[in-house]
Structure formats: C-alpha cells, structure tokens
PDB file of C-alpha atoms in Angstrom:
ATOM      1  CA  UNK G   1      87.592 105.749  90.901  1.00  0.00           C
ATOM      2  CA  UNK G   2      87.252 102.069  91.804  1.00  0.00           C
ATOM      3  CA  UNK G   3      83.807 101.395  93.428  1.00  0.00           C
ATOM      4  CA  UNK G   4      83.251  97.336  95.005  1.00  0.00           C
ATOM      5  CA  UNK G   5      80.027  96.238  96.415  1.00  0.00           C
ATOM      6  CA  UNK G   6      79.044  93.570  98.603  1.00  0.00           C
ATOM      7  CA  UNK G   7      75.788  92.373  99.973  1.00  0.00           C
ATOM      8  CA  UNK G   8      75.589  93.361 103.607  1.00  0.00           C
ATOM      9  CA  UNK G   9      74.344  90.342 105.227  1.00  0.00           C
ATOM     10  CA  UNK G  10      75.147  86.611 105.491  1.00  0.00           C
ATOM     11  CA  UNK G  11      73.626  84.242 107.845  1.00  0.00           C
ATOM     12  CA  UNK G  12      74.326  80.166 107.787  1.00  0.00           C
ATOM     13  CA  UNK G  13      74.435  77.441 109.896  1.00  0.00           C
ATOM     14  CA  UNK G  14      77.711  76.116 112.141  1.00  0.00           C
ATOM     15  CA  UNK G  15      79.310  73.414 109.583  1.00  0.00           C
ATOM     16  CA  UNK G  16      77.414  74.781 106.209  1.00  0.00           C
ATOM     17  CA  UNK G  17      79.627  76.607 103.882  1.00  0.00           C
ATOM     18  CA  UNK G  18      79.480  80.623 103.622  1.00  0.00           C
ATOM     19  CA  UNK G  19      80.082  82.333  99.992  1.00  0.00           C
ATOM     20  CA  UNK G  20      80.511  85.739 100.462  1.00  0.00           C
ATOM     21  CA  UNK G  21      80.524  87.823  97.380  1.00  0.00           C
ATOM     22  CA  UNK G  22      82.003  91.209  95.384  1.00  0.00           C
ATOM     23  CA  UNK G  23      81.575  93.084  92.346  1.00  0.00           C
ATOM     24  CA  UNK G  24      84.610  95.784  91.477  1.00  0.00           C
ATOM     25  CA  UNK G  25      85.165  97.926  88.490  1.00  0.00           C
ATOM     26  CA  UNK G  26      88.824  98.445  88.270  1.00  0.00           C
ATOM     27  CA  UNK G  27      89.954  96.150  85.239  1.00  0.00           C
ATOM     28  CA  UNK G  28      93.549  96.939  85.455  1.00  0.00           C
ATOM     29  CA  UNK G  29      96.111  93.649  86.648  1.00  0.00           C
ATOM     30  CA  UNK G  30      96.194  94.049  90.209  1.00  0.00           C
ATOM     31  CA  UNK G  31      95.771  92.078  93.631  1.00  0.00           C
ATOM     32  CA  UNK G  32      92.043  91.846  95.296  1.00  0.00           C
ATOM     33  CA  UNK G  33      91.852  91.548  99.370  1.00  0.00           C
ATOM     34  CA  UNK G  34      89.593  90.032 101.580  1.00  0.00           C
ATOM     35  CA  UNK G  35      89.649  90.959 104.903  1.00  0.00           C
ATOM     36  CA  UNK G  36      87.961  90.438 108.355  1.00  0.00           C
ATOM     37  CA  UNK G  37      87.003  92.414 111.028  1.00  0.00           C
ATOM     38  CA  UNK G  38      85.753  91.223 114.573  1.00  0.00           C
ATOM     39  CA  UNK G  39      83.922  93.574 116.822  1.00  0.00           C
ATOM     40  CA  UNK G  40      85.694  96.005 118.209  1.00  0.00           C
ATOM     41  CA  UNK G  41      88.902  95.303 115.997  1.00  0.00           C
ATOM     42  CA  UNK G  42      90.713  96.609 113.143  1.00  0.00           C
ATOM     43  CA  UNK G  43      90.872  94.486 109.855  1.00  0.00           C
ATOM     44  CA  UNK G  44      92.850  91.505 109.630  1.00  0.00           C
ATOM     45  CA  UNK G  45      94.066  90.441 106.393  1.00  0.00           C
ATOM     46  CA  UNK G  46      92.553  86.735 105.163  1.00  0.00           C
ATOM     47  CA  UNK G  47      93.625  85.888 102.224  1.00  0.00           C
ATOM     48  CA  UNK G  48      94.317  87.498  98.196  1.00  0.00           C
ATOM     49  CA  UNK G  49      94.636  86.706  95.182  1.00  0.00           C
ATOM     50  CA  UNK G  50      96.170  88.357  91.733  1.00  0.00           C
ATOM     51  CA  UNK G  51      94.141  88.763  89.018  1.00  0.00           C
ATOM     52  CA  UNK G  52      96.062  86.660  86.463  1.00  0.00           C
ATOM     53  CA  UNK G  53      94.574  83.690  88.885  1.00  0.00           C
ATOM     54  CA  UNK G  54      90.948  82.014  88.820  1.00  0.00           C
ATOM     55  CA  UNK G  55      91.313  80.707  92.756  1.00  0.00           C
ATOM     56  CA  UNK G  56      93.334  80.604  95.385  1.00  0.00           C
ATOM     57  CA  UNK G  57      92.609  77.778  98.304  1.00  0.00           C
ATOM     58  CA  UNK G  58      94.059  78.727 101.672  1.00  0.00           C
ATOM     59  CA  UNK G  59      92.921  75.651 104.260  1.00  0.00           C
ATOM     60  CA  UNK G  60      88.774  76.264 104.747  1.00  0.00           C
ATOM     61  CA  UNK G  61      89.042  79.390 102.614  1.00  0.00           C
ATOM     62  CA  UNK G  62      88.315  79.896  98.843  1.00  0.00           C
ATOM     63  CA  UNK G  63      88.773  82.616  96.981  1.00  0.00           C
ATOM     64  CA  UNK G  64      87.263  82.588  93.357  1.00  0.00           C
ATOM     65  CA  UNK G  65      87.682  85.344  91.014  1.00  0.00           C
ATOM     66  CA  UNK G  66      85.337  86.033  87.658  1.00  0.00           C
ATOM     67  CA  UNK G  67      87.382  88.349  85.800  1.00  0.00           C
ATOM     68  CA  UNK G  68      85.273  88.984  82.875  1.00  0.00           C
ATOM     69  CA  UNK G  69      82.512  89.317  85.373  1.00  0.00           C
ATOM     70  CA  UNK G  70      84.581  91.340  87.709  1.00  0.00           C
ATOM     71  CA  UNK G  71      83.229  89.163  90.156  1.00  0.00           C
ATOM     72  CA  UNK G  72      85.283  87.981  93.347  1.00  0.00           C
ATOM     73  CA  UNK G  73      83.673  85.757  95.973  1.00  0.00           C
ATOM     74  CA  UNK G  74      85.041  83.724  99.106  1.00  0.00           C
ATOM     75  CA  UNK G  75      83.892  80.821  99.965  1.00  0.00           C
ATOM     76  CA  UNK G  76      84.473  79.204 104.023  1.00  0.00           C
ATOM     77  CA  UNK G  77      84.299  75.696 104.541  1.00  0.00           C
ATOM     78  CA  UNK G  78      82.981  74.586 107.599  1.00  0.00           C
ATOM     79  CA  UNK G  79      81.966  77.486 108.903  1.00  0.00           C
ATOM     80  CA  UNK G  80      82.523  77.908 112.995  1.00  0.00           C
ATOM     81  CA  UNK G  81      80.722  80.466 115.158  1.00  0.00           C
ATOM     82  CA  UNK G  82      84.273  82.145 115.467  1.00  0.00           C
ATOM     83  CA  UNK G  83      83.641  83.224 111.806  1.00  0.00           C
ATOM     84  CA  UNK G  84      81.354  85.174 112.823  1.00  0.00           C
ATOM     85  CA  UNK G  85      82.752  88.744 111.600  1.00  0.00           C
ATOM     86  CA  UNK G  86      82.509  91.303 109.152  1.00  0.00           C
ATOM     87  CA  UNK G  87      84.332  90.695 105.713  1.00  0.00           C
ATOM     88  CA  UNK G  88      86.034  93.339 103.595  1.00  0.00           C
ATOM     89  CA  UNK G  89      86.269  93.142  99.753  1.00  0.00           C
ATOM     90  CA  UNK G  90      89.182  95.555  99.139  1.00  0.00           C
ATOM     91  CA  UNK G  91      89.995  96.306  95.500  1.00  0.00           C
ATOM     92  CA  UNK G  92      92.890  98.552  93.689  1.00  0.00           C
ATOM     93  CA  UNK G  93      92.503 102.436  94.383  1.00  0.00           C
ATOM     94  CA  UNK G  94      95.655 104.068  93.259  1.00  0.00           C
ATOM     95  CA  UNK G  95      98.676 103.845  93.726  1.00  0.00           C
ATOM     96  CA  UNK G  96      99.368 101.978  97.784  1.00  0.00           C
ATOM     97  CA  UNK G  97      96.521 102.252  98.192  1.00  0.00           C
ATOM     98  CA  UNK G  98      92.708  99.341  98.280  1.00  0.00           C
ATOM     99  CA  UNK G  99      89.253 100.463  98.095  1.00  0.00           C
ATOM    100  CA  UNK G 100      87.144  98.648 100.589  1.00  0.00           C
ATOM    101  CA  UNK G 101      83.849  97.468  99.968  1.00  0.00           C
ATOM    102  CA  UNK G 102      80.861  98.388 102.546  1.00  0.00           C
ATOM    103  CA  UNK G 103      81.865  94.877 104.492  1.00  0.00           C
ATOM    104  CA  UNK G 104      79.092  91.605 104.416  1.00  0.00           C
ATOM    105  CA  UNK G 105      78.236  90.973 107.907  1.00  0.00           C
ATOM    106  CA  UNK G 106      78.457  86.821 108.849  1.00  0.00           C
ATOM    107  CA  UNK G 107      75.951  85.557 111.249  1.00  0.00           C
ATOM    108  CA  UNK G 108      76.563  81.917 112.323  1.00  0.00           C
ATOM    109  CA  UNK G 109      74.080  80.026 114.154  1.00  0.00           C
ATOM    110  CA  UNK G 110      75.384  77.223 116.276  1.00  0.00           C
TER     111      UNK G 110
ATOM    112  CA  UNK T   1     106.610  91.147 115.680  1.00  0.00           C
ATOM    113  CA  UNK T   2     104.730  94.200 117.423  1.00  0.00           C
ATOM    114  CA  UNK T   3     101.468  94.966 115.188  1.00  0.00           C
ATOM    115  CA  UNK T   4     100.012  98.654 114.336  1.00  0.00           C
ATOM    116  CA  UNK T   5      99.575 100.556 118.103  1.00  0.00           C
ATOM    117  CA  UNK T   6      96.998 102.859 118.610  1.00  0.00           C
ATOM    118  CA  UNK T   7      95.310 105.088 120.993  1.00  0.00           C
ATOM    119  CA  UNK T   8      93.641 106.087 122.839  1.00  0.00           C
ATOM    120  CA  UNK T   9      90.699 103.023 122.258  1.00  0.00           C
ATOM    121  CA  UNK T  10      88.193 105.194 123.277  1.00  0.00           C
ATOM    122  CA  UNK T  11      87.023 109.243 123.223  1.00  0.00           C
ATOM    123  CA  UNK T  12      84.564 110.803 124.191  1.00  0.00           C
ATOM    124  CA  UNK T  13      84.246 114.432 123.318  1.00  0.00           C
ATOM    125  CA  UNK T  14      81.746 117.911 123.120  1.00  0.00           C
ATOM    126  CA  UNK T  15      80.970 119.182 119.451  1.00  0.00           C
ATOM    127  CA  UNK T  16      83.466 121.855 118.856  1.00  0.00           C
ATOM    128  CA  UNK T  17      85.730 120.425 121.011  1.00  0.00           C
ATOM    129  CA  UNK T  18      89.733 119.136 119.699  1.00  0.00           C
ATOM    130  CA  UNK T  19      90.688 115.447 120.057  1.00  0.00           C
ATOM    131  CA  UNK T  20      94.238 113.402 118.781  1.00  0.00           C
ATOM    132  CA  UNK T  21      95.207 110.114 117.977  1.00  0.00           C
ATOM    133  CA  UNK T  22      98.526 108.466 117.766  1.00  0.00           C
ATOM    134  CA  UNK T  23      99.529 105.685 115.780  1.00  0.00           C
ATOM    135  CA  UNK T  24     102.632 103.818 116.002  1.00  0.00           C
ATOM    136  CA  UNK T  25     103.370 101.505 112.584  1.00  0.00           C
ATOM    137  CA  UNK T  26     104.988  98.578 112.446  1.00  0.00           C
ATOM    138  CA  UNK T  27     108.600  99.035 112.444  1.00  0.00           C
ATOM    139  CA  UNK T  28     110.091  99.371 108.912  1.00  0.00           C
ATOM    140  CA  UNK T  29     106.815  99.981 107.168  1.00  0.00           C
ATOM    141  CA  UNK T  30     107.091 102.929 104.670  1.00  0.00           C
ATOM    142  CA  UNK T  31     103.084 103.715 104.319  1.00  0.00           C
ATOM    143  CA  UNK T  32     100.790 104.726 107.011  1.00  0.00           C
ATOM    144  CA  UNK T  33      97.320 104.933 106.525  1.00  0.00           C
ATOM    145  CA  UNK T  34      94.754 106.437 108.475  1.00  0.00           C
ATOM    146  CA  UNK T  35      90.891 105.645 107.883  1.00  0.00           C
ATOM    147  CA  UNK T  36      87.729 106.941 109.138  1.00  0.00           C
ATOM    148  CA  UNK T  37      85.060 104.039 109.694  1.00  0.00           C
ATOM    149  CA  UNK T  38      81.506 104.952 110.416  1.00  0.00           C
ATOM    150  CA  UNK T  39      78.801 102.490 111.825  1.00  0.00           C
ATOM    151  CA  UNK T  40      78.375 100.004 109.446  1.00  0.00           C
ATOM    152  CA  UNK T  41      80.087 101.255 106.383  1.00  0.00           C
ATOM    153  CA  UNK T  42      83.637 100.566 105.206  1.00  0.00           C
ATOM    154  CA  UNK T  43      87.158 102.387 105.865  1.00  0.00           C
ATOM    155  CA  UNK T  44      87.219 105.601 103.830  1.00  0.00           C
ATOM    156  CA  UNK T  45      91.010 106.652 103.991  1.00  0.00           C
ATOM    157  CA  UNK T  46      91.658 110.399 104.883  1.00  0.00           C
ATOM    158  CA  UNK T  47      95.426 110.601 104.463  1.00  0.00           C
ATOM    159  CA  UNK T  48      98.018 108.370 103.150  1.00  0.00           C
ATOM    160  CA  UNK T  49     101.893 108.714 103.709  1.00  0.00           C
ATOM    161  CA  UNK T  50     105.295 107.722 102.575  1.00  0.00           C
ATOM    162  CA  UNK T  51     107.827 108.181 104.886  1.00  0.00           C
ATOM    163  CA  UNK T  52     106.844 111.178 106.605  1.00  0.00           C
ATOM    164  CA  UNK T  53     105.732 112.621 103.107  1.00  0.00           C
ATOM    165  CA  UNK T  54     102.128 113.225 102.165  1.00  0.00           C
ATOM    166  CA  UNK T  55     100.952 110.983  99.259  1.00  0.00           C
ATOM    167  CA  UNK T  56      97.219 111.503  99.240  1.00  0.00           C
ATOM    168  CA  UNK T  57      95.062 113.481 101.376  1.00  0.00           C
ATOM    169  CA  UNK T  58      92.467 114.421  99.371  1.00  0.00           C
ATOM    170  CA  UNK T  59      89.891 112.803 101.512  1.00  0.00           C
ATOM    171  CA  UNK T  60      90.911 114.737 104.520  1.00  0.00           C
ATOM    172  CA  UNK T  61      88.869 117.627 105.381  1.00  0.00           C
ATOM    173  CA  UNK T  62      91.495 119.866 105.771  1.00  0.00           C
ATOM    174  CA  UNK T  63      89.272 122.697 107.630  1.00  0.00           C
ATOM    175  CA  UNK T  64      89.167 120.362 110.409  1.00  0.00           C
ATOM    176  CA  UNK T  65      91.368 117.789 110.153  1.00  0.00           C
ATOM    177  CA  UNK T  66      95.494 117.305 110.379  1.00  0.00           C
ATOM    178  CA  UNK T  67      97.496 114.911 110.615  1.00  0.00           C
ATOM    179  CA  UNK T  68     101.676 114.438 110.625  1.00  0.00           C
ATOM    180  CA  UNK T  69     104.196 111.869 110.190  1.00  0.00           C
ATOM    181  CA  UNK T  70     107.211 113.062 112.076  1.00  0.00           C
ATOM    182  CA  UNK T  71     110.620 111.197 111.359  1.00  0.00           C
ATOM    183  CA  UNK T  72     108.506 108.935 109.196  1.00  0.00           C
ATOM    184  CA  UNK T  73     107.736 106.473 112.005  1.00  0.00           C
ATOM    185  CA  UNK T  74     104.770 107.589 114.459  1.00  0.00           C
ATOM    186  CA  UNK T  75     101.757 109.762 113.190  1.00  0.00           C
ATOM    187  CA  UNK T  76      98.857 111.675 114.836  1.00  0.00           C
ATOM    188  CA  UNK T  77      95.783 112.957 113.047  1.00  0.00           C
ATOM    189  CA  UNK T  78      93.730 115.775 115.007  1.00  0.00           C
ATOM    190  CA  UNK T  79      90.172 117.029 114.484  1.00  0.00           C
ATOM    191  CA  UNK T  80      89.876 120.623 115.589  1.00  0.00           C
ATOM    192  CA  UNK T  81      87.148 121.276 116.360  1.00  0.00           C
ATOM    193  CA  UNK T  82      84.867 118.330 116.375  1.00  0.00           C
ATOM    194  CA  UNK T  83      81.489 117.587 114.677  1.00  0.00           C
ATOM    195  CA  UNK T  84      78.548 115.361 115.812  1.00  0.00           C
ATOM    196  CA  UNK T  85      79.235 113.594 112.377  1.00  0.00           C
ATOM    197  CA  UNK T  86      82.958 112.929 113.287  1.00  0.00           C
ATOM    198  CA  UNK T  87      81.572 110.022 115.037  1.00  0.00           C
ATOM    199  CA  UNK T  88      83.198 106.826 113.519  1.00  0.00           C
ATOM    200  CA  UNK T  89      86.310 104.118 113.936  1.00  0.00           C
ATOM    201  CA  UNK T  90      89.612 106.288 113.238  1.00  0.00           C
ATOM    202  CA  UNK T  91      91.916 103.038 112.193  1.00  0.00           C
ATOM    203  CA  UNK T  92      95.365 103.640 111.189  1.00  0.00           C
ATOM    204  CA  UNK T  93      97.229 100.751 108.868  1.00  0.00           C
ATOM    205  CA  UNK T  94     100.718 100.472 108.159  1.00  0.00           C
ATOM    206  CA  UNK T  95     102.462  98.403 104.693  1.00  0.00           C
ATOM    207  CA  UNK T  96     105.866  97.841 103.719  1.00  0.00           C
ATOM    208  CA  UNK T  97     105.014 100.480 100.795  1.00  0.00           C
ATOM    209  CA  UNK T  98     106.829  98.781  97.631  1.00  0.00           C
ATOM    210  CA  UNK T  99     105.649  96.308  95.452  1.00  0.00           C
ATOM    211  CA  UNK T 100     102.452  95.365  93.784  1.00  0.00           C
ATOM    212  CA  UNK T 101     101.214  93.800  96.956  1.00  0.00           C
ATOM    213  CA  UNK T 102      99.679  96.090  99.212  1.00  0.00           C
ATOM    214  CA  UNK T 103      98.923  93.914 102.295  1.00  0.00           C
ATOM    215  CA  UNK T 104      98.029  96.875 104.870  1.00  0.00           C
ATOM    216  CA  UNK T 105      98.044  95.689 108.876  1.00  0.00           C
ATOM    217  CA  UNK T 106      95.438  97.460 110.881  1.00  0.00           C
ATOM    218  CA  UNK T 107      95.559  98.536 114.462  1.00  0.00           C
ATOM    219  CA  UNK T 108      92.507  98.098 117.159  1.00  0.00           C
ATOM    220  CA  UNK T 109      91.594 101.419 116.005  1.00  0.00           C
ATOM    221  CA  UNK T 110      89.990 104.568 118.421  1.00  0.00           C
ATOM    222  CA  UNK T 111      86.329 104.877 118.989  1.00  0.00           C
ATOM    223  CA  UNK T 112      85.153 108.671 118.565  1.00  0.00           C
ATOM    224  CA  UNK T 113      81.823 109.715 119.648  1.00  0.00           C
ATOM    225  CA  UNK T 114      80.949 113.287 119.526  1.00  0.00           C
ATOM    226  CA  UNK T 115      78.336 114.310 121.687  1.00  0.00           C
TER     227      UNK T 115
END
C-alpha cells in the first residue's frame, strides 16, 4: 500500500519561511493533500495539488511537487505564531480514500 | 454550511468497559470516514462507507469494534469492550464521495482514554 513520510519536527522564527516536506510511493496520477491540525482539532484541509502539476501557490502557501522524486513539500511564507500546528501529508490509498503521513509538528517562535 | 459533528469530545472509560461515538456528516456527503489517531502519529482509518454501505473495513478490529451507517446519513462506531491501547483521537470525516478529488472534512473528533 501507499506509505508517506514526513520529518516530525519543524521549528522557525515568526516572519522566516517554513518548508515542510514528504516522500510517497504511490506513482499512479492522483491528487496529494496537505492538511493541518491545531490542538485539540480535527484536520483542516490547506491546500492540493494534482500530480500532472509542479506547484500550486495559494496566498503565503506553496506547494511544490518532485514527481520523479516523489517528493512533495509546502512551503509558508511569512510564517505567524498562528501556524503553529501539525501538518498532514496525505497521499492516494485506494479508492476514496488518502493515506496520511505521521504529521511534521511546526513550532514558531515569536 | 454545518461542518462534520461529533461527540461526545471527551471519554473516559475502565478497560473492558463499552463506549460509542456518533458522527453526524455533512449533509449530502456520500463517504464517511472514521479514523483512530494515537498520540503523535497520524489518522489510521478503521472503516470507510458509502451511503450506509461498507466499503473498507479492513482496519477495523472487528472482535472489538463496530460501527453502522443507518439511512446513510449519521454513523456510530462502538468499542466493546475497551483496551488500555484504545486510547487515541476517534475522528470521523465526511466527502462528497465522487470524483478524483477526495477533499475529506474532519470533525473536532472524541478523546478516548482507557484507564
């Protein structure tokens, strides 16, 4: 099955840029996630992007994708202290259904 | 528009004892999801439907665990009875089900610990 990874922790100052990044297996066309989830919340969708794409800009977010290298990163401008989160990689894992990544936990220090 | 409702938020339970959840989808959304989250890993999903029919549950451990989509709209997924390492994040998600999109809205989720 599909397997992503992420590196578990991020930590950067307020108004320095964060690049949070994913490795996933699945090669087939498909849509890649990034989500976010504050404490004590579910996930909130950010942003995506289809794999027929090399980025996607959304206002301070960035979403490049290495297809070859079936690499996938996301990049936040600016980062604010209310960034501070967990973010989900969430690759293809049948059919309805992502694979989420163990989440990279964002520290911002003001 | 109303997001993903869960609940309860919170339970606190005795190994061996039963606990439910209830999760009410966003109206019109054909898939409902239902993940376990432990401390700092990722949602594992345990049970996927469509409509109110299964389409994976081959994550759930069925000795233990149900769960049931009734009229295709509202779900609940039990543990009977409970383990110590039941303790996680029980998040259900909800998607419009069609396409090649899957954009999956989350509720608040309910906070298991198993003493």
């Amino acid at each position: 099955g599909e397997d992503v990874e992420q590196s578990l922790f991020l930590s950067v100052r307020e108004g320095d840029s964060s690049v949070i990044n994913c490795t996933y297996t699945d090669s087939s066309s498909t849509y890649l996630y990034w989500y976010k989830q504050e404490p004590g919340a579910g996930l909130q969708l950010l942003t995506y992007i289809f794999s027929n794409m090399d980025m996607k800009q959304d206002q301070r977010l960035t979403v490049l994708l290495n297809k070859k290298d079936k690499h996938l990163s996301l990049r936040i401008a600016d980062t604010q202290t209310g960034d501070s989160a967990i973010y989900f990689c969430a690759g293809p894992g049948g059919y309805q259904k992502v694979t989420f990544g163990i989440g990279t936990k964002l520290q911002v220090i003001p | 528009e109303a997001g993903v409702a869960q609940s309860p938020r919170y339970k606190i339970i005795e190994k061996r004892q039963s606990v439910a959840f209830w999760c009410n989808p966003i109206s019109g959304h054909a898939t409902l999801y239902w993940y376990q989250q432990i401390l700092g890993q990722g949602p594992k999903l345990l049970i996927q439907f469509q409509n109110n029919g299964v389409v994976d549950d081959s994550q759930l451990p069925k000795d233990r665990f149900s769960a049931e989509r009734l009229k295709g709209v509202d779900s609940t997924l039990k543990i009977q009875p409970a383990k110590l390492e039941d303790s996680a994040v029980y998040l259900c998600a909800s998607s419009q089900g069609s396409g090649g999109k899957n954009i999956q809205y989350f509720g608040a989720g309910t906070r298991l610990s198993v003493l």
